[in-house]
PDB file of C-alpha atoms in Angstrom:
ATOM      1  CA  MET O   1      35.238 -56.451  11.452  1.00  0.00           C
ATOM      2  CA  PRO O   2      33.365 -53.242  10.698  1.00  0.00           C
ATOM      3  CA  LYS O   3      30.011 -53.661   9.045  1.00  0.00           C
ATOM      4  CA  ARG O   4      29.862 -52.862   5.354  1.00  0.00           C
ATOM      5  CA  LYS O   5      27.708 -49.859   4.653  1.00  0.00           C
ATOM      6  CA  LYS O   6      24.666 -50.853   2.640  1.00  0.00           C
ATOM      7  CA  LYS O   7      24.453 -49.033  -0.687  1.00  0.00           C
ATOM      8  CA  ASN O   8      21.281 -47.184  -1.496  1.00  0.00           C
ATOM      9  CA  PHE O   9      19.407 -47.524  -4.767  1.00  0.00           C
ATOM     10  CA  PHE O  10      21.212 -44.717  -6.583  1.00  0.00           C
ATOM     11  CA  GLN O  11      24.630 -45.981  -5.539  1.00  0.00           C
ATOM     12  CA  ARG O  12      23.827 -49.461  -6.850  1.00  0.00           C
ATOM     13  CA  LEU O  13      22.471 -47.900 -10.014  1.00  0.00           C
ATOM     14  CA  TRP O  14      25.688 -45.967 -10.572  1.00  0.00           C
ATOM     15  CA  ALA O  15      27.844 -48.983  -9.760  1.00  0.00           C
ATOM     16  CA  ASN O  16      26.024 -51.050 -12.405  1.00  0.00           C
ATOM     17  CA  ARG O  17      25.590 -48.227 -14.902  1.00  0.00           C
ATOM     18  CA  VAL O  18      27.231 -50.193 -17.737  1.00  0.00           C
ATOM     19  CA  PHE O  19      24.737 -53.030 -17.437  1.00  0.00           C
ATOM     20  CA  PHE O  20      21.800 -50.637 -17.220  1.00  0.00           C
ATOM     21  CA  LEU O  21      22.982 -48.878 -20.373  1.00  0.00           C
ATOM     22  CA  MET O  22      23.110 -52.241 -22.136  1.00  0.00           C
ATOM     23  CA  VAL O  23      19.483 -53.053 -21.343  1.00  0.00           C
ATOM     24  CA  ALA O  24      18.205 -49.472 -21.664  1.00  0.00           C
ATOM     25  CA  PRO O  25      17.290 -49.581 -25.413  1.00  0.00           C
ATOM     26  CA  GLY O  26      15.282 -52.771 -25.034  1.00  0.00           C
ATOM     27  CA  THR O  27      13.634 -51.532 -21.851  1.00  0.00           C
ATOM     28  CA  ILE O  28      12.626 -48.218 -23.430  1.00  0.00           C
ATOM     29  CA  PHE O  29      11.266 -50.064 -26.467  1.00  0.00           C
ATOM     30  CA  LEU O  30       9.122 -52.333 -24.261  1.00  0.00           C
ATOM     31  CA  ILE O  31       7.821 -49.422 -22.189  1.00  0.00           C
ATOM     32  CA  ILE O  32       6.846 -47.306 -25.208  1.00  0.00           C
ATOM     33  CA  PHE O  33       5.423 -49.976 -27.479  1.00  0.00           C
ATOM     34  CA  PHE O  34       4.121 -52.586 -25.006  1.00  0.00           C
ATOM     35  CA  TYR O  35       3.434 -51.230 -21.521  1.00  0.00           C
ATOM     36  CA  ILE O  36       2.103 -47.752 -22.301  1.00  0.00           C
ATOM     37  CA  PRO O  37      -0.348 -49.064 -24.972  1.00  0.00           C
ATOM     38  CA  VAL O  38      -1.789 -51.437 -22.343  1.00  0.00           C
ATOM     39  CA  LEU O  39      -3.513 -48.393 -20.833  1.00  0.00           C
ATOM     40  CA  ALA O  40      -5.490 -48.006 -24.067  1.00  0.00           C
ATOM     41  CA  ASN O  41      -7.317 -51.281 -23.315  1.00  0.00           C
ATOM     42  CA  VAL O  42      -9.832 -49.100 -21.480  1.00  0.00           C
ATOM     43  CA  VAL O  43     -11.328 -48.564 -24.961  1.00  0.00           C
ATOM     44  CA  ALA O  44     -12.695 -52.126 -24.739  1.00  0.00           C
ATOM     45  CA  PHE O  45     -15.125 -50.889 -22.067  1.00  0.00           C
ATOM     46  CA  GLN O  46     -16.212 -47.773 -23.962  1.00  0.00           C
ATOM     47  CA  ASN O  47     -18.316 -46.787 -26.920  1.00  0.00           C
ATOM     48  CA  PHE O  48     -15.228 -45.178 -28.374  1.00  0.00           C
ATOM     49  CA  GLN O  49     -15.837 -42.093 -30.491  1.00  0.00           C
ATOM     50  CA  TYR O  50     -12.734 -40.609 -32.072  1.00  0.00           C
ATOM     51  CA  THR O  51     -12.623 -36.805 -32.287  1.00  0.00           C
ATOM     52  CA  ASP O  52     -10.302 -34.317 -33.959  1.00  0.00           C
ATOM     53  CA  GLN O  53      -8.890 -33.324 -30.565  1.00  0.00           C
ATOM     54  CA  GLY O  54      -6.767 -36.449 -30.323  1.00  0.00           C
ATOM     55  CA  PHE O  55      -6.818 -39.981 -29.009  1.00  0.00           C
ATOM     56  CA  VAL O  56      -6.374 -39.123 -25.313  1.00  0.00           C
ATOM     57  CA  TYR O  57      -9.248 -36.619 -25.412  1.00  0.00           C
ATOM     58  CA  SER O  58     -11.413 -39.186 -27.196  1.00  0.00           C
ATOM     59  CA  VAL O  59     -10.677 -41.828 -24.548  1.00  0.00           C
ATOM     60  CA  LEU O  60     -11.492 -39.441 -21.706  1.00  0.00           C
ATOM     61  CA  HIS O  61     -14.788 -38.316 -23.246  1.00  0.00           C
ATOM     62  CA  SER O  62     -16.122 -41.541 -24.785  1.00  0.00           C
ATOM     63  CA  PRO O  63     -19.154 -43.013 -22.954  1.00  0.00           C
ATOM     64  CA  TRP O  64     -18.569 -45.987 -20.669  1.00  0.00           C
ATOM     65  CA  VAL O  65     -20.456 -49.152 -21.687  1.00  0.00           C
ATOM     66  CA  GLY O  66     -18.893 -51.734 -19.363  1.00  0.00           C
ATOM     67  CA  PHE O  67     -18.867 -55.238 -20.814  1.00  0.00           C
ATOM     68  CA  ASP O  68     -21.253 -54.479 -23.693  1.00  0.00           C
ATOM     69  CA  ASN O  69     -18.490 -54.794 -26.283  1.00  0.00           C
ATOM     70  CA  PHE O  70     -17.560 -58.233 -24.950  1.00  0.00           C
ATOM     71  CA  LYS O  71     -21.203 -59.268 -24.807  1.00  0.00           C
ATOM     72  CA  PHE O  72     -21.814 -58.172 -28.388  1.00  0.00           C
ATOM     73  CA  PHE O  73     -18.688 -59.996 -29.566  1.00  0.00           C
ATOM     74  CA  PHE O  74     -19.519 -63.234 -27.731  1.00  0.00           C
ATOM     75  CA  GLN O  75     -23.116 -63.253 -28.954  1.00  0.00           C
ATOM     76  CA  SER O  76     -22.243 -62.665 -32.603  1.00  0.00           C
ATOM     77  CA  ALA O  77     -22.252 -65.589 -35.019  1.00  0.00           C
ATOM     78  CA  ASP O  78     -18.681 -64.762 -36.019  1.00  0.00           C
ATOM     79  CA  PHE O  79     -17.368 -65.484 -32.520  1.00  0.00           C
ATOM     80  CA  TRP O  80     -17.840 -69.240 -32.752  1.00  0.00           C
ATOM     81  CA  ILE O  81     -16.348 -69.390 -36.248  1.00  0.00           C
ATOM     82  CA  VAL O  82     -13.350 -67.339 -35.132  1.00  0.00           C
ATOM     83  CA  LEU O  83     -12.931 -69.420 -31.961  1.00  0.00           C
ATOM     84  CA  ARG O  84     -13.164 -72.701 -33.861  1.00  0.00           C
ATOM     85  CA  ASN O  85     -10.637 -71.658 -36.486  1.00  0.00           C
ATOM     86  CA  THR O  86      -8.135 -70.052 -34.106  1.00  0.00           C
ATOM     87  CA  VAL O  87      -8.082 -72.851 -31.545  1.00  0.00           C
ATOM     88  CA  GLY O  88      -8.389 -75.638 -34.119  1.00  0.00           C
ATOM     89  CA  TYR O  89      -5.539 -74.458 -36.313  1.00  0.00           C
ATOM     90  CA  ASN O  90      -3.289 -73.618 -33.375  1.00  0.00           C
ATOM     91  CA  LEU O  91      -3.813 -76.998 -31.719  1.00  0.00           C
ATOM     92  CA  THR O  92      -2.933 -78.675 -35.000  1.00  0.00           C
ATOM     93  CA  PHE O  93       0.156 -76.482 -35.417  1.00  0.00           C
ATOM     94  CA  LEU O  94       1.136 -77.157 -31.805  1.00  0.00           C
ATOM     95  CA  LEU O  95       0.994 -80.938 -32.165  1.00  0.00           C
ATOM     96  CA  LEU O  96       2.602 -81.140 -35.607  1.00  0.00           C
ATOM     97  CA  ASN O  97       5.331 -78.587 -34.907  1.00  0.00           C
ATOM     98  CA  PHE O  98       6.078 -80.239 -31.567  1.00  0.00           C
ATOM     99  CA  PHE O  99       6.493 -83.655 -33.203  1.00  0.00           C
ATOM    100  CA  PHE O 100       8.370 -82.630 -36.347  1.00  0.00           C
ATOM    101  CA  ALA O 101      10.635 -80.140 -34.556  1.00  0.00           C
ATOM    102  CA  ILE O 102      11.820 -82.791 -32.095  1.00  0.00           C
ATOM    103  CA  PHE O 103      12.078 -85.380 -34.870  1.00  0.00           C
ATOM    104  CA  PHE O 104      14.232 -83.251 -37.182  1.00  0.00           C
ATOM    105  CA  GLY O 105      16.234 -81.834 -34.279  1.00  0.00           C
ATOM    106  CA  VAL O 106      17.162 -85.333 -33.126  1.00  0.00           C
ATOM    107  CA  VAL O 107      17.829 -86.557 -36.680  1.00  0.00           C
ATOM    108  CA  MET O 108      20.182 -83.643 -37.407  1.00  0.00           C
ATOM    109  CA  SER O 109      21.999 -84.200 -34.119  1.00  0.00           C
ATOM    110  CA  GLN O 110      22.821 -87.734 -35.271  1.00  0.00           C
ATOM    111  CA  MET O 111      24.438 -86.553 -38.528  1.00  0.00           C
ATOM    112  CA  ARG O 112      28.213 -86.677 -38.575  1.00  0.00           C
ATOM    113  CA  LYS O 113      28.925 -85.081 -41.984  1.00  0.00           C
ATOM    114  CA  ALA O 114      29.184 -81.334 -41.365  1.00  0.00           C
ATOM    115  CA  ARG O 115      28.601 -80.343 -45.008  1.00  0.00           C
ATOM    116  CA  LEU O 116      25.442 -82.447 -45.283  1.00  0.00           C
ATOM    117  CA  LEU O 117      24.184 -81.077 -41.963  1.00  0.00           C
ATOM    118  CA  LYS O 118      24.699 -77.458 -43.052  1.00  0.00           C
ATOM    119  CA  THR O 119      22.912 -78.150 -46.331  1.00  0.00           C
ATOM    120  CA  TYR O 120      19.862 -79.566 -44.562  1.00  0.00           C
ATOM    121  CA  GLN O 121      19.817 -76.744 -42.019  1.00  0.00           C
ATOM    122  CA  THR O 122      19.960 -74.088 -44.747  1.00  0.00           C
ATOM    123  CA  MET O 123      17.171 -75.743 -46.731  1.00  0.00           C
ATOM    124  CA  MET O 124      14.954 -76.021 -43.660  1.00  0.00           C
ATOM    125  CA  LEU O 125      15.632 -72.489 -42.400  1.00  0.00           C
ATOM    126  CA  PHE O 126      15.180 -70.714 -45.726  1.00  0.00           C
ATOM    127  CA  PRO O 127      11.334 -70.628 -45.652  1.00  0.00           C
ATOM    128  CA  TYR O 128      11.359 -69.079 -42.169  1.00  0.00           C
ATOM    129  CA  PHE O 129      13.097 -65.930 -43.457  1.00  0.00           C
ATOM    130  CA  LEU O 130      10.576 -65.390 -46.245  1.00  0.00           C
ATOM    131  CA  SER O 131       7.639 -63.135 -45.386  1.00  0.00           C
ATOM    132  CA  TRP O 132       4.081 -64.282 -45.959  1.00  0.00           C
ATOM    133  CA  ALA O 133       3.687 -61.465 -48.475  1.00  0.00           C
ATOM    134  CA  ILE O 134       6.321 -63.116 -50.665  1.00  0.00           C
ATOM    135  CA  LEU O 135       5.083 -66.639 -50.004  1.00  0.00           C
ATOM    136  CA  SER O 136       1.539 -65.623 -50.929  1.00  0.00           C
ATOM    137  CA  TYR O 137       2.756 -65.006 -54.495  1.00  0.00           C
ATOM    138  CA  PHE O 138       4.486 -68.381 -54.568  1.00  0.00           C
ATOM    139  CA  VAL O 139       1.252 -70.021 -53.419  1.00  0.00           C
ATOM    140  CA  TYR O 140      -0.701 -68.070 -56.028  1.00  0.00           C
ATOM    141  CA  ALA O 141       1.711 -69.276 -58.714  1.00  0.00           C
ATOM    142  CA  PHE O 142       0.738 -72.835 -57.791  1.00  0.00           C
ATOM    143  CA  LEU O 143      -2.986 -72.363 -57.144  1.00  0.00           C
ATOM    144  CA  SER O 144      -4.094 -69.736 -59.656  1.00  0.00           C
ATOM    145  CA  SER O 145      -7.121 -70.939 -61.605  1.00  0.00           C
ATOM    146  CA  ASP O 146      -5.818 -69.843 -65.019  1.00  0.00           C
ATOM    147  CA  LYS O 147      -2.018 -69.660 -64.639  1.00  0.00           C
ATOM    148  CA  GLY O 148      -1.334 -71.945 -61.694  1.00  0.00           C
ATOM    149  CA  ILE O 149       1.155 -74.789 -61.997  1.00  0.00           C
ATOM    150  CA  ILE O 150      -1.206 -77.306 -60.393  1.00  0.00           C
ATOM    151  CA  ASN O 151      -4.080 -76.446 -62.716  1.00  0.00           C
ATOM    152  CA  HIS O 152      -1.761 -76.698 -65.738  1.00  0.00           C
ATOM    153  CA  MET O 153      -0.829 -80.198 -64.604  1.00  0.00           C
ATOM    154  CA  ILE O 154      -4.499 -81.128 -64.073  1.00  0.00           C
ATOM    155  CA  THR O 155      -5.592 -79.869 -67.487  1.00  0.00           C
ATOM    156  CA  ALA O 156      -2.587 -81.533 -69.150  1.00  0.00           C
ATOM    157  CA  MET O 157      -3.819 -84.864 -67.788  1.00  0.00           C
ATOM    158  CA  GLY O 158      -7.327 -84.231 -69.153  1.00  0.00           C
ATOM    159  CA  GLY O 159      -8.965 -82.904 -65.984  1.00  0.00           C
ATOM    160  CA  SER O 160     -10.737 -79.609 -65.370  1.00  0.00           C
ATOM    161  CA  SER O 161      -9.076 -76.766 -63.503  1.00  0.00           C
ATOM    162  CA  ILE O 162      -9.962 -76.045 -59.860  1.00  0.00           C
ATOM    163  CA  ASP O 163     -10.686 -72.554 -58.576  1.00  0.00           C
ATOM    164  CA  PHE O 164      -8.736 -72.983 -55.346  1.00  0.00           C
ATOM    165  CA  TYR O 165      -9.505 -69.480 -54.065  1.00  0.00           C
ATOM    166  CA  ASN O 166     -13.202 -70.341 -54.110  1.00  0.00           C
ATOM    167  CA  ALA O 167     -12.835 -73.900 -52.773  1.00  0.00           C
ATOM    168  CA  PRO O 168     -12.965 -73.760 -48.951  1.00  0.00           C
ATOM    169  CA  TRP O 169     -12.557 -77.541 -48.502  1.00  0.00           C
ATOM    170  CA  VAL O 170      -8.896 -77.529 -49.554  1.00  0.00           C
ATOM    171  CA  TRP O 171      -7.661 -74.590 -47.487  1.00  0.00           C
ATOM    172  CA  PRO O 172      -7.379 -76.231 -44.045  1.00  0.00           C
ATOM    173  CA  PHE O 173      -4.827 -78.622 -45.562  1.00  0.00           C
ATOM    174  CA  ILE O 174      -2.986 -75.794 -47.370  1.00  0.00           C
ATOM    175  CA  ILE O 175      -2.813 -73.607 -44.250  1.00  0.00           C
ATOM    176  CA  ILE O 176      -1.660 -76.434 -41.999  1.00  0.00           C
ATOM    177  CA  PHE O 177       0.990 -77.529 -44.499  1.00  0.00           C
ATOM    178  CA  LEU O 178       2.322 -73.980 -44.972  1.00  0.00           C
ATOM    179  CA  GLY O 179       2.319 -73.221 -41.240  1.00  0.00           C
ATOM    180  CA  VAL O 180       4.312 -76.343 -40.404  1.00  0.00           C
ATOM    181  CA  TRP O 181       6.604 -76.090 -43.446  1.00  0.00           C
ATOM    182  CA  LYS O 182       7.595 -72.478 -42.755  1.00  0.00           C
ATOM    183  CA  GLY O 183       8.428 -72.936 -39.079  1.00  0.00           C
ATOM    184  CA  ILE O 184       9.858 -76.443 -38.964  1.00  0.00           C
ATOM    185  CA  GLY O 185      13.468 -75.369 -39.512  1.00  0.00           C
ATOM    186  CA  TYR O 186      13.427 -72.645 -36.861  1.00  0.00           C
ATOM    187  CA  ASN O 187      11.593 -74.788 -34.315  1.00  0.00           C
ATOM    188  CA  SER O 188      13.972 -77.722 -34.739  1.00  0.00           C
ATOM    189  CA  ILE O 189      17.115 -75.640 -34.078  1.00  0.00           C
ATOM    190  CA  LEU O 190      16.377 -75.389 -30.367  1.00  0.00           C
ATOM    191  CA  TYR O 191      16.086 -79.159 -29.976  1.00  0.00           C
ATOM    192  CA  PHE O 192      19.103 -79.705 -32.214  1.00  0.00           C
ATOM    193  CA  ALA O 193      21.222 -77.401 -30.043  1.00  0.00           C
ATOM    194  CA  THR O 194      19.991 -79.114 -26.887  1.00  0.00           C
ATOM    195  CA  ALA O 195      20.784 -82.557 -28.287  1.00  0.00           C
ATOM    196  CA  MET O 196      24.255 -81.436 -29.392  1.00  0.00           C
ATOM    197  CA  GLY O 197      24.966 -80.220 -25.863  1.00  0.00           C
ATOM    198  CA  ILE O 198      24.512 -83.676 -24.317  1.00  0.00           C
ATOM    199  CA  ASP O 199      27.677 -85.134 -22.818  1.00  0.00           C
ATOM    200  CA  PRO O 200      29.010 -87.794 -25.255  1.00  0.00           C
ATOM    201  CA  SER O 201      29.875 -90.027 -22.313  1.00  0.00           C
ATOM    202  CA  TYR O 202      26.172 -90.842 -21.954  1.00  0.00           C
ATOM    203  CA  TYR O 203      26.141 -92.280 -25.472  1.00  0.00           C
ATOM    204  CA  ASP O 204      29.418 -94.113 -24.858  1.00  0.00           C
ATOM    205  CA  ALA O 205      27.968 -95.749 -21.762  1.00  0.00           C
ATOM    206  CA  ALA O 206      24.813 -96.703 -23.668  1.00  0.00           C
ATOM    207  CA  MET O 207      26.879 -98.240 -26.500  1.00  0.00           C
ATOM    208  CA  ILE O 208      28.931-100.254 -23.984  1.00  0.00           C
ATOM    209  CA  ASP O 209      25.666-101.608 -22.591  1.00  0.00           C
ATOM    210  CA  GLY O 210      24.690-102.673 -26.106  1.00  0.00           C
ATOM    211  CA  ALA O 211      22.008-100.039 -26.710  1.00  0.00           C
ATOM    212  CA  SER O 212      20.831 -99.620 -30.287  1.00  0.00           C
ATOM    213  CA  LYS O 213      20.566 -96.205 -31.956  1.00  0.00           C
ATOM    214  CA  TRP O 214      16.845 -95.999 -31.140  1.00  0.00           C
ATOM    215  CA  GLN O 215      17.502 -96.976 -27.506  1.00  0.00           C
ATOM    216  CA  GLN O 216      20.149 -94.257 -27.271  1.00  0.00           C
ATOM    217  CA  ILE O 217      17.689 -91.675 -28.577  1.00  0.00           C
ATOM    218  CA  LYS O 218      14.895 -92.944 -26.334  1.00  0.00           C
ATOM    219  CA  ASN O 219      16.915 -93.190 -23.114  1.00  0.00           C
ATOM    220  CA  VAL O 220      19.521 -90.438 -23.557  1.00  0.00           C
ATOM    221  CA  THR O 221      18.475 -87.814 -26.101  1.00  0.00           C
ATOM    222  CA  LEU O 222      14.757 -87.464 -25.395  1.00  0.00           C
ATOM    223  CA  PRO O 223      15.077 -87.176 -21.573  1.00  0.00           C
ATOM    224  CA  HIS O 224      17.597 -84.346 -22.042  1.00  0.00           C
ATOM    225  CA  ILE O 225      15.300 -82.592 -24.513  1.00  0.00           C
ATOM    226  CA  LEU O 226      12.233 -82.909 -22.264  1.00  0.00           C
ATOM    227  CA  PRO O 227      12.804 -79.775 -20.090  1.00  0.00           C
ATOM    228  CA  ILE O 228      13.185 -77.402 -23.058  1.00  0.00           C
ATOM    229  CA  ALA O 229      10.310 -79.151 -24.836  1.00  0.00           C
ATOM    230  CA  THR O 230       8.132 -78.543 -21.764  1.00  0.00           C
ATOM    231  CA  LEU O 231       9.058 -74.850 -21.748  1.00  0.00           C
ATOM    232  CA  MET O 232       8.238 -74.468 -25.445  1.00  0.00           C
ATOM    233  CA  LEU O 233       4.940 -76.288 -24.933  1.00  0.00           C
ATOM    234  CA  ILE O 234       3.948 -73.866 -22.171  1.00  0.00           C
ATOM    235  CA  LEU O 235       4.823 -70.816 -24.283  1.00  0.00           C
ATOM    236  CA  ASN O 236       3.037 -72.153 -27.364  1.00  0.00           C
ATOM    237  CA  ILE O 237      -0.117 -72.956 -25.415  1.00  0.00           C
ATOM    238  CA  GLY O 238      -0.098 -69.352 -24.190  1.00  0.00           C
ATOM    239  CA  GLY O 239      -0.355 -68.211 -27.805  1.00  0.00           C
ATOM    240  CA  ILE O 240      -3.128 -70.594 -28.783  1.00  0.00           C
ATOM    241  CA  PHE O 241      -5.602 -67.712 -29.163  1.00  0.00           C
ATOM    242  CA  ARG O 242      -3.273 -65.849 -31.503  1.00  0.00           C
ATOM    243  CA  SER O 243      -2.555 -66.579 -35.133  1.00  0.00           C
ATOM    244  CA  ASP O 244      -0.145 -65.585 -37.867  1.00  0.00           C
ATOM    245  CA  PHE O 245      -1.885 -62.707 -39.626  1.00  0.00           C
ATOM    246  CA  GLY O 246       0.029 -63.152 -42.870  1.00  0.00           C
ATOM    247  CA  LEU O 247      -0.808 -66.832 -43.160  1.00  0.00           C
ATOM    248  CA  PHE O 248      -4.545 -66.351 -42.662  1.00  0.00           C
ATOM    249  CA  TYR O 249      -5.003 -63.056 -44.484  1.00  0.00           C
ATOM    250  CA  LEU O 250      -2.344 -62.640 -47.167  1.00  0.00           C
ATOM    251  CA  VAL O 251      -2.014 -66.227 -48.392  1.00  0.00           C
ATOM    252  CA  PRO O 252      -5.783 -66.716 -49.066  1.00  0.00           C
ATOM    253  CA  ARG O 253      -5.680 -63.243 -50.686  1.00  0.00           C
ATOM    254  CA  ASN O 254      -8.590 -62.058 -48.509  1.00  0.00           C
ATOM    255  CA  SER O 255     -11.014 -64.137 -50.561  1.00  0.00           C
ATOM    256  CA  GLY O 256     -14.604 -63.716 -49.360  1.00  0.00           C
ATOM    257  CA  SER O 257     -15.379 -67.367 -50.131  1.00  0.00           C
ATOM    258  CA  LEU O 258     -12.731 -68.498 -47.644  1.00  0.00           C
ATOM    259  CA  ILE O 259     -13.582 -66.286 -44.666  1.00  0.00           C
ATOM    260  CA  ASP O 260     -15.386 -69.049 -42.765  1.00  0.00           C
ATOM    261  CA  ILE O 261     -12.266 -71.199 -43.074  1.00  0.00           C
ATOM    262  CA  THR O 262      -9.506 -68.599 -42.677  1.00  0.00           C
ATOM    263  CA  GLN O 263     -11.061 -66.142 -40.209  1.00  0.00           C
ATOM    264  CA  THR O 264      -9.146 -66.019 -36.903  1.00  0.00           C
ATOM    265  CA  PHE O 265      -9.041 -63.525 -34.038  1.00  0.00           C
ATOM    266  CA  ASP O 266      -6.247 -61.495 -35.638  1.00  0.00           C
ATOM    267  CA  THR O 267      -7.899 -61.239 -39.059  1.00  0.00           C
ATOM    268  CA  TYR O 268     -11.271 -60.585 -37.414  1.00  0.00           C
ATOM    269  CA  ILE O 269      -9.843 -57.651 -35.441  1.00  0.00           C
ATOM    270  CA  TYR O 270      -8.238 -56.229 -38.581  1.00  0.00           C
ATOM    271  CA  ARG O 271     -11.429 -56.555 -40.624  1.00  0.00           C
ATOM    272  CA  ALA O 272     -13.496 -55.048 -37.812  1.00  0.00           C
ATOM    273  CA  LEU O 273     -11.221 -52.019 -37.772  1.00  0.00           C
ATOM    274  CA  THR O 274     -11.069 -51.546 -41.532  1.00  0.00           C
ATOM    275  CA  THR O 275     -14.706 -52.263 -42.411  1.00  0.00           C
ATOM    276  CA  THR O 276     -16.931 -51.419 -39.427  1.00  0.00           C
ATOM    277  CA  ASN O 277     -14.492 -49.064 -37.642  1.00  0.00           C
ATOM    278  CA  ASP O 278     -15.701 -50.554 -34.343  1.00  0.00           C
ATOM    279  CA  ILE O 279     -12.636 -49.842 -32.221  1.00  0.00           C
ATOM    280  CA  GLY O 280     -14.319 -50.830 -28.950  1.00  0.00           C
ATOM    281  CA  MET O 281     -15.252 -54.345 -30.047  1.00  0.00           C
ATOM    282  CA  SER O 282     -11.892 -54.871 -31.769  1.00  0.00           C
ATOM    283  CA  THR O 283     -10.082 -53.888 -28.589  1.00  0.00           C
ATOM    284  CA  ALA O 284     -12.342 -56.197 -26.573  1.00  0.00           C
ATOM    285  CA  ALA O 285     -11.405 -59.115 -28.845  1.00  0.00           C
ATOM    286  CA  GLY O 286      -7.706 -58.307 -28.540  1.00  0.00           C
ATOM    287  CA  LEU O 287      -7.905 -57.951 -24.765  1.00  0.00           C
ATOM    288  CA  MET O 288      -9.660 -61.297 -24.509  1.00  0.00           C
ATOM    289  CA  GLN O 289      -6.816 -62.867 -26.503  1.00  0.00           C
ATOM    290  CA  SER O 290      -4.202 -61.538 -24.102  1.00  0.00           C
ATOM    291  CA  VAL O 291      -6.081 -62.430 -20.905  1.00  0.00           C
ATOM    292  CA  VAL O 292      -6.920 -65.959 -22.028  1.00  0.00           C
ATOM    293  CA  GLY O 293      -3.341 -66.488 -23.261  1.00  0.00           C
ATOM    294  CA  ALA O 294      -1.909 -65.427 -19.885  1.00  0.00           C
ATOM    295  CA  LEU O 295      -4.348 -67.684 -18.030  1.00  0.00           C
ATOM    296  CA  LEU O 296      -3.423 -70.640 -20.236  1.00  0.00           C
ATOM    297  CA  ILE O 297       0.272 -70.112 -19.487  1.00  0.00           C
ATOM    298  CA  PHE O 298      -0.324 -70.105 -15.722  1.00  0.00           C
ATOM    299  CA  ILE O 299      -2.666 -73.112 -15.855  1.00  0.00           C
ATOM    300  CA  THR O 300      -0.307 -75.128 -18.070  1.00  0.00           C
ATOM    301  CA  ASN O 301       2.682 -74.295 -15.906  1.00  0.00           C
ATOM    302  CA  TRP O 302       0.727 -75.274 -12.780  1.00  0.00           C
ATOM    303  CA  ILE O 303      -0.125 -78.646 -14.316  1.00  0.00           C
ATOM    304  CA  VAL O 304       3.477 -79.224 -15.401  1.00  0.00           C
ATOM    305  CA  ARG O 305       4.761 -78.165 -11.981  1.00  0.00           C
ATOM    306  CA  ARG O 306       2.585 -80.812 -10.325  1.00  0.00           C
ATOM    307  CA  LYS O 307       3.623 -83.533 -12.750  1.00  0.00           C
ATOM    308  CA  GLN O 308       7.270 -82.609 -13.278  1.00  0.00           C
ATOM    309  CA  PRO O 309       8.503 -80.055 -10.693  1.00  0.00           C
ATOM    310  CA  GLU O 310      11.979 -79.858 -12.241  1.00  0.00           C
ATOM    311  CA  SER O 311      10.548 -78.843 -15.636  1.00  0.00           C
ATOM    312  CA  ALA O 312       8.336 -75.974 -14.483  1.00  0.00           C
ATOM    313  CA  LEU O 313      10.359 -72.876 -15.232  1.00  0.00           C
ATOM    314  CA  PHE O 314       7.910 -70.080 -14.330  1.00  0.00           C
TER     315      PHE O 314
END
């Protein structure tokens, strides 16, 4: 048989032109808004001075300071507060979301009434589609010192009103509750879909062997959910140095009394840009977020690959 002539790059490109056109919009979007801006991270190593001649000219003519921006950021008192809040909140979100998402996903997969299931899914998903800007007003309606629903209830029972926006002790509980409440519906869908895709014959075999409902979940449902749960764990650990800007900035209404409790890397970068205009240090903080997040993904995946080779997907 004659040998098939190997197609060159342009011939393969033309042969698959339909598929390339399908992915072209997303690819162009990523290149323009994600990959090209990566080059601007050089600002983290400069004493950036913006001039009227444009950003590129300013980057090329700003003095090089090496790691001074990182050093200044790490040595500041704010760094440890920001690190504590970002990592502490994200670890709490990670554990609670991981538990409740699997729990509700499994519970919904066991429901047999379609109307009841749709009702629960709609109720749980609704908060996810509300922006933090809108939710911040709902929270304010509950926590306002003079018009808040909670303070009206407290004063009606003979107590004195609480100025929640100047009470730092209560905000870790509020932030954790809101973060879990808003995302629980979306996070549980993935596990619900995975559980619904399990072959019913596994459950039939377990019932024949006399397995209870809990034993079916423990020995059939959870092992099938484990691979996707491992993947989500790896991705979430990679974002442990990032936070939801709206939750930590809009919901507390940028109250100065709450900064030590609500300040995270994302809000710190925003405040550094808007108040001190220190672009170099802000970029250094953002670059550190990305580098540490990438390292955490690789380290977590390496650990998972050693413990469970079939679950390591990267």
